[in-house]
Amino acid sequence: MLHIRDEGTGRPLVLIHGWSCPGRFFEGQIEALKTDARCIVPDLPGHGKTAGRLPLTIEAAADAVHAALAERELTEVILCGWSMGALVSYAMIERHGADRISQFVAIDMTPKVLNDPDWQNGTLNGLNAELNDHFLNAIVADWAKLPARIARRLFAEGLPVPECVAELARKEIAAADPVLLKPMWSSLTAQDFRPLLKAFPVPFHLVAGLRSQLYGPGVHRWHADNVPDFHFHGFEASGHAPHMEEPDKFDSLLRNLVKG
């Protein structure tokens, strides 16, 4: 089973983290919102206290999150997925429907991570299938070098990040097990949720760091052109982690959604 932090009272707010960045990356949201919402924050397979207890795929993560919602009999959920967490959310809706979900928030994410000749809205560094094979081979072998690089790319280049936030990112990513992260990366880069998003069943909010080092304006335009009931929220002083870089603005958005 998933390790889940379940704190607060009120309407359920489910916060699903990104690759190599376990549930602790939503610490600020739990503290800010637990008087307004019941904050449900899992550690996905391969991450945090869940570690290797479940199969290391996006699909297994989606099934486990859905089981946790069903076990708690949660409805009218505000579902928020950051990066890989958005893909897990899409897989859950694709596999189990959206009856329990009332609104969805994606944090700085594309429906398809890998670029190809017909899709240039994956990662800004041009990651494609060939380059991804090289990265997959490096995850375990070169792990000692990777956490600092991953942590730097979370945040807007050239803007100050509070040291406590930067230190959390460095420490948590460095503590991860690359043997568990590798299959999760393989699974997330195999996903393509464009068809689902074109018929997305609930209101969709995209929170985008306008200085993201991972995803650019093409991703925002694609959502605006393709996703029904779409709402865009640009964060001018953020990179890939607006919930950590501009937490007051982000928390206000979630609080408004929770209060309906």
CSV table of C-alpha atoms in Angstrom, one decimal:
chain,number,residue,atom,x,y,z
A,1,MET,CA,0.0,0.0,0.0
A,2,LEU,CA,0.9,3.6,-0.5
A,3,HIS,CA,2.3,5.6,2.4
A,4,ILE,CA,-0.1,8.5,2.8
A,5,ARG,CA,0.0,11.6,4.9
A,6,ASP,CA,-3.6,12.5,5.7
A,7,GLU,CA,-4.0,15.8,7.7
A,8,GLY,CA,-6.6,18.5,8.1
A,9,THR,CA,-10.3,18.8,7.9
A,10,GLY,CA,-12.7,19.9,5.1
A,11,ARG,CA,-13.0,19.1,1.4
A,12,PRO,CA,-10.4,16.6,0.2
A,13,LEU,CA,-7.4,18.0,-1.5
A,14,VAL,CA,-5.2,15.3,-3.0
A,15,LEU,CA,-1.6,16.4,-3.8
A,16,ILE,CA,0.5,14.0,-6.0
A,17,HIS,CA,4.2,14.7,-6.3
A,18,GLY,CA,6.7,14.5,-9.1
A,19,TRP,CA,9.6,12.2,-10.0
A,20,SER,CA,12.3,11.9,-7.4
A,21,CYS,CA,10.4,14.5,-5.2
A,22,PRO,CA,8.3,12.7,-2.6
A,23,GLY,CA,5.3,14.0,-0.7
A,24,ARG,CA,7.4,16.2,1.5
A,25,PHE,CA,7.6,18.6,-1.4
A,26,PHE,CA,4.0,19.6,-0.5
A,27,GLU,CA,4.9,20.3,3.1
A,28,GLY,CA,4.1,24.0,2.7
A,29,GLN,CA,0.6,23.3,1.2
A,30,ILE,CA,-0.3,20.9,4.1
A,31,GLU,CA,0.7,23.6,6.7
A,32,ALA,CA,-1.1,26.4,4.8
A,33,LEU,CA,-4.3,24.5,3.9
A,34,LYS,CA,-5.0,21.9,6.6
A,35,THR,CA,-7.5,24.2,8.3
A,36,ASP,CA,-9.5,24.5,5.0
A,37,ALA,CA,-9.0,21.1,3.5
A,38,ARG,CA,-8.3,17.5,4.2
A,39,CYS,CA,-4.8,17.1,2.7
A,40,ILE,CA,-4.1,13.6,1.2
A,41,VAL,CA,-0.5,13.4,0.2
A,42,PRO,CA,0.9,10.0,-1.0
A,43,ASP,CA,4.4,8.9,-1.5
A,44,LEU,CA,4.2,7.2,-4.9
A,45,PRO,CA,5.8,3.9,-5.8
A,46,GLY,CA,9.6,4.2,-5.8
A,47,HIS,CA,9.5,7.3,-3.5
A,48,GLY,CA,9.6,8.2,0.1
A,49,LYS,CA,8.2,5.8,2.6
A,50,THR,CA,6.3,3.8,0.0
A,51,ALA,CA,9.7,2.9,-1.7
A,52,GLY,CA,9.6,-0.5,-3.4
A,53,ARG,CA,6.4,-1.9,-1.9
A,54,LEU,CA,4.4,-1.6,-5.1
A,55,PRO,CA,5.1,-2.1,-8.8
A,56,LEU,CA,7.1,0.7,-10.2
A,57,THR,CA,4.8,2.1,-13.0
A,58,ILE,CA,2.5,5.0,-13.5
A,59,GLU,CA,-0.4,2.6,-13.9
A,60,ALA,CA,0.3,0.9,-10.5
A,61,ALA,CA,0.6,4.3,-8.9
A,62,ALA,CA,-2.7,5.4,-10.4
A,63,ASP,CA,-4.4,2.3,-9.2
A,64,ALA,CA,-3.0,2.7,-5.7
A,65,VAL,CA,-4.1,6.4,-5.4
A,66,HIS,CA,-7.6,5.4,-6.6
A,67,ALA,CA,-7.7,2.6,-4.0
A,68,ALA,CA,-6.8,5.1,-1.3
A,69,LEU,CA,-9.6,7.5,-2.4
A,70,ALA,CA,-12.1,4.6,-2.5
A,71,GLU,CA,-11.0,3.3,0.9
A,72,ARG,CA,-11.5,6.7,2.4
A,73,GLU,CA,-14.8,7.2,0.5
A,74,LEU,CA,-13.7,10.6,-0.8
A,75,THR,CA,-15.8,12.5,-3.2
A,76,GLU,CA,-15.7,16.1,-4.6
A,77,VAL,CA,-11.9,15.8,-4.5
A,78,ILE,CA,-9.7,18.7,-5.7
A,79,LEU,CA,-6.9,16.6,-7.4
A,80,CYS,CA,-3.6,18.3,-7.9
A,81,GLY,CA,-0.7,16.6,-9.8
A,82,TRP,CA,2.8,18.1,-10.1
A,83,SER,CA,4.9,16.9,-13.0
A,84,MET,CA,4.8,13.1,-12.9
A,85,GLY,CA,1.9,13.4,-10.4
A,86,ALA,CA,-0.2,14.9,-13.3
A,87,LEU,CA,0.5,11.8,-15.4
A,88,VAL,CA,-0.5,9.5,-12.4
A,89,SER,CA,-3.7,11.6,-12.1
A,90,TYR,CA,-4.4,11.2,-15.9
A,91,ALA,CA,-3.8,7.4,-15.6
A,92,MET,CA,-6.2,7.2,-12.6
A,93,ILE,CA,-8.9,9.0,-14.5
A,94,GLU,CA,-8.4,7.0,-17.7
A,95,ARG,CA,-8.5,3.7,-15.7
A,96,HIS,CA,-11.1,4.5,-13.1
A,97,GLY,CA,-13.1,7.5,-14.2
A,98,ALA,CA,-13.5,10.9,-12.6
A,99,ASP,CA,-16.6,10.3,-10.4
A,100,ARG,CA,-14.7,11.2,-7.3
A,101,ILE,CA,-13.0,14.3,-8.8
A,102,SER,CA,-14.5,17.8,-9.0
A,103,GLN,CA,-11.5,19.9,-10.3
A,104,PHE,CA,-8.0,19.1,-11.5
A,105,VAL,CA,-4.9,21.1,-11.1
A,106,ALA,CA,-1.8,20.3,-13.2
A,107,ILE,CA,1.5,21.9,-12.1
A,108,ASP,CA,3.9,22.6,-15.0
A,109,MET,CA,3.4,19.5,-17.0
A,110,THR,CA,2.9,18.2,-20.6
A,111,PRO,CA,0.7,15.3,-21.6
A,112,LYS,CA,3.8,13.7,-23.4
A,113,VAL,CA,7.3,14.2,-22.0
A,114,LEU,CA,9.3,12.9,-25.0
A,115,ASN,CA,9.7,15.0,-28.2
A,116,ASP,CA,9.4,13.4,-31.6
A,117,PRO,CA,9.1,14.8,-35.2
A,118,ASP,CA,5.3,15.4,-34.7
A,119,TRP,CA,5.5,16.6,-31.1
A,120,GLN,CA,7.8,19.4,-29.9
A,121,ASN,CA,6.0,20.2,-26.6
A,122,GLY,CA,7.9,17.7,-24.5
A,123,THR,CA,10.8,18.9,-22.4
A,124,LEU,CA,12.6,22.1,-23.5
A,125,ASN,CA,16.0,20.3,-23.6
A,126,GLY,CA,14.7,18.3,-26.6
A,127,LEU,CA,14.5,14.9,-24.8
A,128,ASN,CA,13.5,12.2,-27.4
A,129,ALA,CA,13.5,8.5,-27.3
A,130,GLU,CA,17.2,8.1,-28.2
A,131,LEU,CA,18.4,10.7,-25.6
A,132,ASN,CA,16.0,9.2,-23.0
A,133,ASP,CA,17.7,5.8,-23.4
A,134,HIS,CA,21.0,7.4,-22.5
A,135,PHE,CA,19.5,9.1,-19.5
A,136,LEU,CA,17.9,5.8,-18.3
A,137,ASN,CA,21.3,4.2,-18.5
A,138,ALA,CA,22.8,7.0,-16.4
A,139,ILE,CA,20.2,7.2,-13.6
A,140,VAL,CA,21.9,4.5,-11.5
A,141,ALA,CA,25.4,4.7,-12.8
A,142,ASP,CA,25.7,8.5,-12.4
A,143,TRP,CA,23.3,9.1,-9.5
A,144,ALA,CA,26.0,10.8,-7.3
A,145,LYS,CA,26.0,13.7,-9.8
A,146,LEU,CA,22.3,13.9,-10.6
A,147,PRO,CA,20.4,15.1,-7.5
A,148,ALA,CA,22.0,18.6,-7.5
A,149,ARG,CA,21.3,19.0,-11.2
A,150,ILE,CA,17.7,17.9,-10.8
A,151,ALA,CA,17.2,20.2,-7.9
A,152,ARG,CA,18.5,23.2,-9.8
A,153,ARG,CA,16.2,22.6,-12.7
A,154,LEU,CA,13.2,22.6,-10.5
A,155,PHE,CA,13.4,26.3,-10.0
A,156,ALA,CA,13.5,29.4,-12.2
A,157,GLU,CA,16.9,30.2,-13.5
A,158,GLY,CA,18.4,33.4,-12.2
A,159,LEU,CA,15.9,34.0,-9.4
A,160,PRO,CA,16.7,33.5,-5.7
A,161,VAL,CA,15.2,30.5,-4.0
A,162,PRO,CA,14.9,30.5,-0.2
A,163,GLU,CA,17.7,28.3,1.2
A,164,CYS,CA,15.3,26.1,3.2
A,165,VAL,CA,13.5,25.3,-0.1
A,166,ALA,CA,16.6,24.6,-2.0
A,167,GLU,CA,18.0,22.5,0.8
A,168,LEU,CA,14.8,20.4,1.0
A,169,ALA,CA,15.0,19.7,-2.7
A,170,ARG,CA,18.7,18.7,-2.6
A,171,LYS,CA,18.3,16.5,0.5
A,172,GLU,CA,15.2,14.7,-0.6
A,173,ILE,CA,16.3,14.0,-4.1
A,174,ALA,CA,19.7,12.8,-2.9
A,175,ALA,CA,18.0,10.4,-0.5
A,176,ALA,CA,16.1,8.7,-3.3
A,177,ASP,CA,17.0,5.3,-4.5
A,178,PRO,CA,17.9,5.4,-8.2
A,179,VAL,CA,17.2,1.7,-8.7
A,180,LEU,CA,13.6,2.5,-7.9
A,181,LEU,CA,13.5,5.8,-9.7
A,182,LYS,CA,14.7,4.3,-13.0
A,183,PRO,CA,11.6,2.2,-13.8
A,184,MET,CA,9.3,5.0,-12.8
A,185,TRP,CA,11.1,7.3,-15.2
A,186,SER,CA,10.9,4.7,-17.9
A,187,SER,CA,7.1,4.4,-17.3
A,188,LEU,CA,6.4,8.1,-17.2
A,189,THR,CA,8.3,8.8,-20.4
A,190,ALA,CA,6.3,6.1,-22.1
A,191,GLN,CA,3.0,7.9,-21.5
A,192,ASP,CA,1.0,10.0,-23.9
A,193,PHE,CA,-2.2,11.4,-22.5
A,194,ARG,CA,-3.1,13.8,-25.3
A,195,PRO,CA,-6.3,11.9,-26.3
A,196,LEU,CA,-7.5,11.9,-22.7
A,197,LEU,CA,-6.9,15.6,-22.3
A,198,LYS,CA,-8.9,16.4,-25.4
A,199,ALA,CA,-11.9,14.9,-23.7
A,200,PHE,CA,-11.0,15.7,-20.1
A,201,PRO,CA,-14.1,15.1,-17.9
A,202,VAL,CA,-13.7,17.8,-15.2
A,203,PRO,CA,-12.5,21.5,-15.1
A,204,PHE,CA,-8.7,21.6,-15.8
A,205,HIS,CA,-6.4,24.2,-14.2
A,206,LEU,CA,-2.8,24.5,-15.5
A,207,VAL,CA,-0.4,26.2,-13.1
A,208,ALA,CA,2.6,27.0,-15.2
A,209,GLY,CA,5.9,28.5,-14.1
A,210,LEU,CA,6.6,31.1,-16.8
A,211,ARG,CA,10.3,30.6,-16.2
A,212,SER,CA,10.2,26.9,-16.2
A,213,GLN,CA,13.4,25.1,-17.3
A,214,LEU,CA,11.3,22.0,-18.3
A,215,TYR,CA,8.2,23.1,-20.3
A,216,GLY,CA,7.5,26.2,-22.4
A,217,PRO,CA,4.7,28.3,-23.9
A,218,GLY,CA,4.0,25.6,-26.6
A,219,VAL,CA,2.7,23.4,-23.8
A,220,HIS,CA,0.4,26.2,-22.5
A,221,ARG,CA,-0.9,26.9,-26.0
A,222,TRP,CA,-1.6,23.2,-26.7
A,223,HIS,CA,-3.7,22.9,-23.5
A,224,ALA,CA,-5.6,26.1,-24.4
A,225,ASP,CA,-6.3,24.8,-27.9
A,226,ASN,CA,-7.3,21.3,-26.9
A,227,VAL,CA,-8.5,20.9,-23.3
A,228,PRO,CA,-12.2,21.6,-22.6
A,229,ASP,CA,-13.1,23.8,-19.6
A,230,PHE,CA,-9.5,24.9,-19.4
A,231,HIS,CA,-8.1,27.6,-17.0
A,232,PHE,CA,-4.6,28.9,-17.2
A,233,HIS,CA,-2.6,30.3,-14.2
A,234,GLY,CA,0.8,31.7,-15.1
A,235,PHE,CA,3.3,32.2,-12.3
A,236,GLU,CA,5.8,34.8,-13.4
A,237,ALA,CA,8.5,34.2,-10.8
A,238,SER,CA,8.4,30.4,-10.9
A,239,GLY,CA,10.1,27.6,-12.7
A,240,HIS,CA,8.9,24.0,-12.5
A,241,ALA,CA,7.8,24.2,-8.9
A,242,PRO,CA,5.3,27.2,-8.5
A,243,HIS,CA,4.0,25.7,-5.3
A,244,MET,CA,7.4,26.1,-3.7
A,245,GLU,CA,8.5,29.3,-5.5
A,246,GLU,CA,5.3,31.4,-5.2
A,247,PRO,CA,3.5,29.4,-2.4
A,248,ASP,CA,1.2,32.2,-1.3
A,249,LYS,CA,-0.2,32.7,-4.8
A,250,PHE,CA,-0.4,28.9,-5.3
A,251,ASP,CA,-2.1,28.2,-1.9
A,252,SER,CA,-4.6,30.9,-2.6
A,253,LEU,CA,-5.6,29.2,-5.8
A,254,LEU,CA,-6.1,25.9,-4.1
A,255,ARG,CA,-8.0,27.5,-1.2
A,256,ASN,CA,-10.4,29.1,-3.6
A,257,LEU,CA,-11.0,25.8,-5.4
A,258,VAL,CA,-11.5,24.0,-2.1
A,259,LYS,CA,-14.0,26.6,-1.0
A,260,GLY,CA,-15.9,26.3,-4.3
